[in-house]
Amino acid sequence: MAKLTRRGFLTATGAAVALRAVPTLATRRGGRRILTLVYDKQLGMMRAVERLMP
């Protein structure tokens, strides 16, 4: 696992979110997506958790 700085993590997370958001914007259906940042002790860094609320 590569060591990520806070800036590197935010950049990688932003790129991943953008890649996932573009296709869903075209086929957007009802419901809300909630993105939460949580600290993962096993990885030793923050990670994004996305939930779909109908």
Short mmCIF file of N, CA, C and O in Angstrom, two decimals:
data_model
loop_
_atom_site.label_atom_id
_atom_site.label_comp_id
_atom_site.label_asym_id
_atom_site.label_seq_id
_atom_site.Cartn_x
_atom_site.Cartn_y
_atom_site.Cartn_z
N MET A 1 0.85 -1.17 0.00
CA MET A 1 0.00 0.00 0.00
C MET A 1 0.90 1.24 0.00
O MET A 1 1.83 1.34 0.79
N ALA A 2 0.61 2.14 -0.88
CA ALA A 2 1.39 3.36 -1.00
C ALA A 2 1.04 4.30 0.14
O ALA A 2 -0.09 4.37 0.59
N LYS A 3 2.05 5.01 0.63
CA LYS A 3 1.81 6.00 1.67
C LYS A 3 1.23 7.24 1.01
O LYS A 3 1.82 7.80 0.10
N LEU A 4 0.06 7.66 1.46
CA LEU A 4 -0.59 8.83 0.91
C LEU A 4 -0.54 9.98 1.90
O LEU A 4 -0.81 9.77 3.08
N THR A 5 -0.22 11.14 1.41
CA THR A 5 -0.33 12.33 2.24
C THR A 5 -1.79 12.78 2.22
O THR A 5 -2.61 12.25 1.46
N ARG A 6 -2.13 13.71 3.06
CA ARG A 6 -3.51 14.19 3.09
C ARG A 6 -3.90 14.79 1.74
O ARG A 6 -4.99 14.54 1.23
N ARG A 7 -3.00 15.54 1.14
CA ARG A 7 -3.28 16.14 -0.17
C ARG A 7 -3.44 15.07 -1.25
O ARG A 7 -4.33 15.14 -2.09
N GLY A 8 -2.58 14.05 -1.21
CA GLY A 8 -2.68 12.95 -2.17
C GLY A 8 -3.97 12.17 -2.01
O GLY A 8 -4.59 11.76 -2.99
N PHE A 9 -4.38 11.96 -0.75
CA PHE A 9 -5.64 11.25 -0.50
C PHE A 9 -6.82 12.03 -1.03
O PHE A 9 -7.71 11.48 -1.68
N LEU A 10 -6.85 13.34 -0.78
CA LEU A 10 -7.95 14.16 -1.26
C LEU A 10 -8.00 14.18 -2.79
O LEU A 10 -9.08 14.15 -3.38
N THR A 11 -6.84 14.22 -3.42
CA THR A 11 -6.79 14.21 -4.89
C THR A 11 -7.30 12.88 -5.43
O THR A 11 -8.11 12.85 -6.37
N ALA A 12 -6.85 11.77 -4.85
CA ALA A 12 -7.28 10.46 -5.31
C ALA A 12 -8.78 10.26 -5.06
O ALA A 12 -9.49 9.71 -5.91
N THR A 13 -9.26 10.70 -3.91
CA THR A 13 -10.68 10.58 -3.60
C THR A 13 -11.52 11.42 -4.55
O THR A 13 -12.55 10.97 -5.04
N GLY A 14 -11.07 12.63 -4.82
CA GLY A 14 -11.80 13.50 -5.75
C GLY A 14 -11.87 12.91 -7.14
O GLY A 14 -12.92 12.96 -7.80
N ALA A 15 -10.79 12.31 -7.60
CA ALA A 15 -10.78 11.68 -8.92
C ALA A 15 -11.72 10.48 -8.96
O ALA A 15 -12.46 10.28 -9.93
N ALA A 16 -11.71 9.68 -7.89
CA ALA A 16 -12.59 8.50 -7.84
C ALA A 16 -14.05 8.91 -7.81
O ALA A 16 -14.90 8.31 -8.47
N VAL A 17 -14.36 9.94 -7.04
CA VAL A 17 -15.74 10.42 -6.96
C VAL A 17 -16.19 10.98 -8.31
O VAL A 17 -17.32 10.73 -8.75
N ALA A 18 -15.32 11.70 -8.98
CA ALA A 18 -15.66 12.25 -10.29
C ALA A 18 -15.93 11.14 -11.30
O ALA A 18 -16.88 11.23 -12.08
N LEU A 19 -15.13 10.08 -11.27
CA LEU A 19 -15.34 8.97 -12.19
C LEU A 19 -16.67 8.26 -11.93
O LEU A 19 -17.34 7.82 -12.85
N ARG A 20 -17.05 8.17 -10.66
CA ARG A 20 -18.31 7.52 -10.33
C ARG A 20 -19.50 8.43 -10.56
O ARG A 20 -20.60 7.97 -10.84
N ALA A 21 -19.33 9.73 -10.42
CA ALA A 21 -20.45 10.66 -10.50
C ALA A 21 -20.87 10.94 -11.94
O ALA A 21 -22.06 11.15 -12.20
N VAL A 22 -19.95 10.93 -12.88
CA VAL A 22 -20.28 11.29 -14.26
C VAL A 22 -21.32 10.35 -14.87
O VAL A 22 -22.33 10.81 -15.39
N PRO A 23 -21.16 9.01 -14.79
CA PRO A 23 -22.20 8.14 -15.36
C PRO A 23 -23.54 8.24 -14.62
O PRO A 23 -24.59 8.15 -15.24
N THR A 24 -23.52 8.44 -13.32
CA THR A 24 -24.77 8.50 -12.56
C THR A 24 -25.52 9.80 -12.81
O THR A 24 -26.74 9.82 -12.66
N LEU A 25 -24.82 10.85 -13.18
CA LEU A 25 -25.52 12.11 -13.48
C LEU A 25 -26.37 11.96 -14.73
O LEU A 25 -27.44 12.55 -14.83
N ALA A 26 -25.90 11.15 -15.68
CA ALA A 26 -26.65 10.95 -16.92
C ALA A 26 -27.89 10.10 -16.69
O ALA A 26 -28.91 10.28 -17.35
N THR A 27 -27.83 9.16 -15.77
CA THR A 27 -28.95 8.25 -15.52
C THR A 27 -29.50 8.45 -14.11
O THR A 27 -29.85 7.48 -13.44
N ARG A 28 -29.57 9.66 -13.67
CA ARG A 28 -29.97 9.96 -12.28
C ARG A 28 -31.42 9.56 -12.05
O ARG A 28 -32.31 9.93 -12.79
N ARG A 29 -31.63 8.81 -10.99
CA ARG A 29 -32.97 8.41 -10.58
C ARG A 29 -33.24 9.00 -9.21
O ARG A 29 -32.42 9.71 -8.65
N GLY A 30 -34.40 8.68 -8.64
CA GLY A 30 -34.75 9.21 -7.33
C GLY A 30 -33.81 8.72 -6.24
O GLY A 30 -33.12 7.73 -6.38
N GLY A 31 -33.80 9.43 -5.15
CA GLY A 31 -32.95 9.05 -4.02
C GLY A 31 -31.80 10.01 -3.84
O GLY A 31 -31.48 10.80 -4.71
N ARG A 32 -31.19 9.90 -2.67
CA ARG A 32 -30.04 10.75 -2.36
C ARG A 32 -28.83 9.88 -2.10
O ARG A 32 -28.93 8.81 -1.54
N ARG A 33 -27.68 10.35 -2.50
CA ARG A 33 -26.43 9.67 -2.20
C ARG A 33 -25.75 10.45 -1.08
O ARG A 33 -25.59 11.66 -1.16
N ILE A 34 -25.35 9.72 -0.06
CA ILE A 34 -24.67 10.34 1.08
C ILE A 34 -23.24 9.82 1.11
O ILE A 34 -23.01 8.61 1.20
N LEU A 35 -22.29 10.73 1.02
CA LEU A 35 -20.87 10.38 1.04
C LEU A 35 -20.31 10.77 2.40
O LEU A 35 -20.43 11.93 2.83
N THR A 36 -19.72 9.80 3.10
CA THR A 36 -19.18 10.03 4.42
C THR A 36 -17.72 9.62 4.43
O THR A 36 -17.36 8.58 3.89
N LEU A 37 -16.87 10.44 5.04
CA LEU A 37 -15.47 10.08 5.21
C LEU A 37 -15.30 9.46 6.59
O LEU A 37 -15.74 10.02 7.59
N VAL A 38 -14.69 8.28 6.64
CA VAL A 38 -14.46 7.58 7.90
C VAL A 38 -12.98 7.22 7.99
O VAL A 38 -12.29 7.05 6.99
N TYR A 39 -12.49 7.13 9.24
CA TYR A 39 -11.10 6.74 9.46
C TYR A 39 -11.03 5.22 9.58
O TYR A 39 -11.70 4.62 10.42
N ASP A 40 -10.26 4.59 8.72
CA ASP A 40 -10.08 3.14 8.73
C ASP A 40 -8.77 2.84 9.46
O ASP A 40 -7.69 3.14 8.97
N LYS A 41 -8.88 2.24 10.66
CA LYS A 41 -7.69 1.96 11.47
C LYS A 41 -6.78 0.95 10.79
O LYS A 41 -5.56 1.03 10.91
N GLN A 42 -7.37 -0.03 10.10
CA GLN A 42 -6.56 -1.05 9.45
C GLN A 42 -5.70 -0.46 8.34
O GLN A 42 -4.54 -0.82 8.17
N LEU A 43 -6.29 0.46 7.54
CA LEU A 43 -5.52 1.10 6.47
C LEU A 43 -4.68 2.24 7.01
O LEU A 43 -3.69 2.63 6.39
N GLY A 44 -5.09 2.81 8.13
CA GLY A 44 -4.36 3.93 8.71
C GLY A 44 -4.62 5.23 7.98
O GLY A 44 -3.77 6.12 7.98
N MET A 45 -5.78 5.35 7.34
CA MET A 45 -6.10 6.58 6.63
C MET A 45 -7.62 6.71 6.47
O MET A 45 -8.36 5.80 6.82
N MET A 46 -8.04 7.83 5.95
CA MET A 46 -9.46 8.06 5.73
C MET A 46 -9.90 7.36 4.45
O MET A 46 -9.13 7.18 3.52
N ARG A 47 -11.19 6.95 4.42
CA ARG A 47 -11.76 6.40 3.20
C ARG A 47 -13.20 6.87 3.08
O ARG A 47 -13.83 7.25 4.06
N ALA A 48 -13.69 6.87 1.86
CA ALA A 48 -15.04 7.36 1.57
C ALA A 48 -16.01 6.20 1.55
O ALA A 48 -15.73 5.15 1.00
N VAL A 49 -17.19 6.41 2.19
CA VAL A 49 -18.26 5.42 2.19
C VAL A 49 -19.48 6.10 1.60
O VAL A 49 -19.92 7.16 2.08
N GLU A 50 -20.04 5.50 0.55
CA GLU A 50 -21.20 6.09 -0.13
C GLU A 50 -22.42 5.24 0.13
O GLU A 50 -22.39 4.02 0.04
N ARG A 51 -23.54 5.90 0.51
CA ARG A 51 -24.80 5.21 0.74
C ARG A 51 -25.88 5.84 -0.12
O ARG A 51 -25.87 7.03 -0.37
N LEU A 52 -26.83 5.01 -0.55
CA LEU A 52 -27.96 5.48 -1.34
C LEU A 52 -29.19 5.47 -0.45
O LEU A 52 -29.57 4.43 0.09
N MET A 53 -29.79 6.64 -0.25
CA MET A 53 -31.00 6.76 0.56
C MET A 53 -32.18 6.98 -0.38
O MET A 53 -32.20 7.95 -1.13
N PRO A 54 -33.16 6.07 -0.36
CA PRO A 54 -34.32 6.20 -1.27
C PRO A 54 -35.22 7.37 -0.90
O PRO A 54 -35.21 7.89 0.14
#
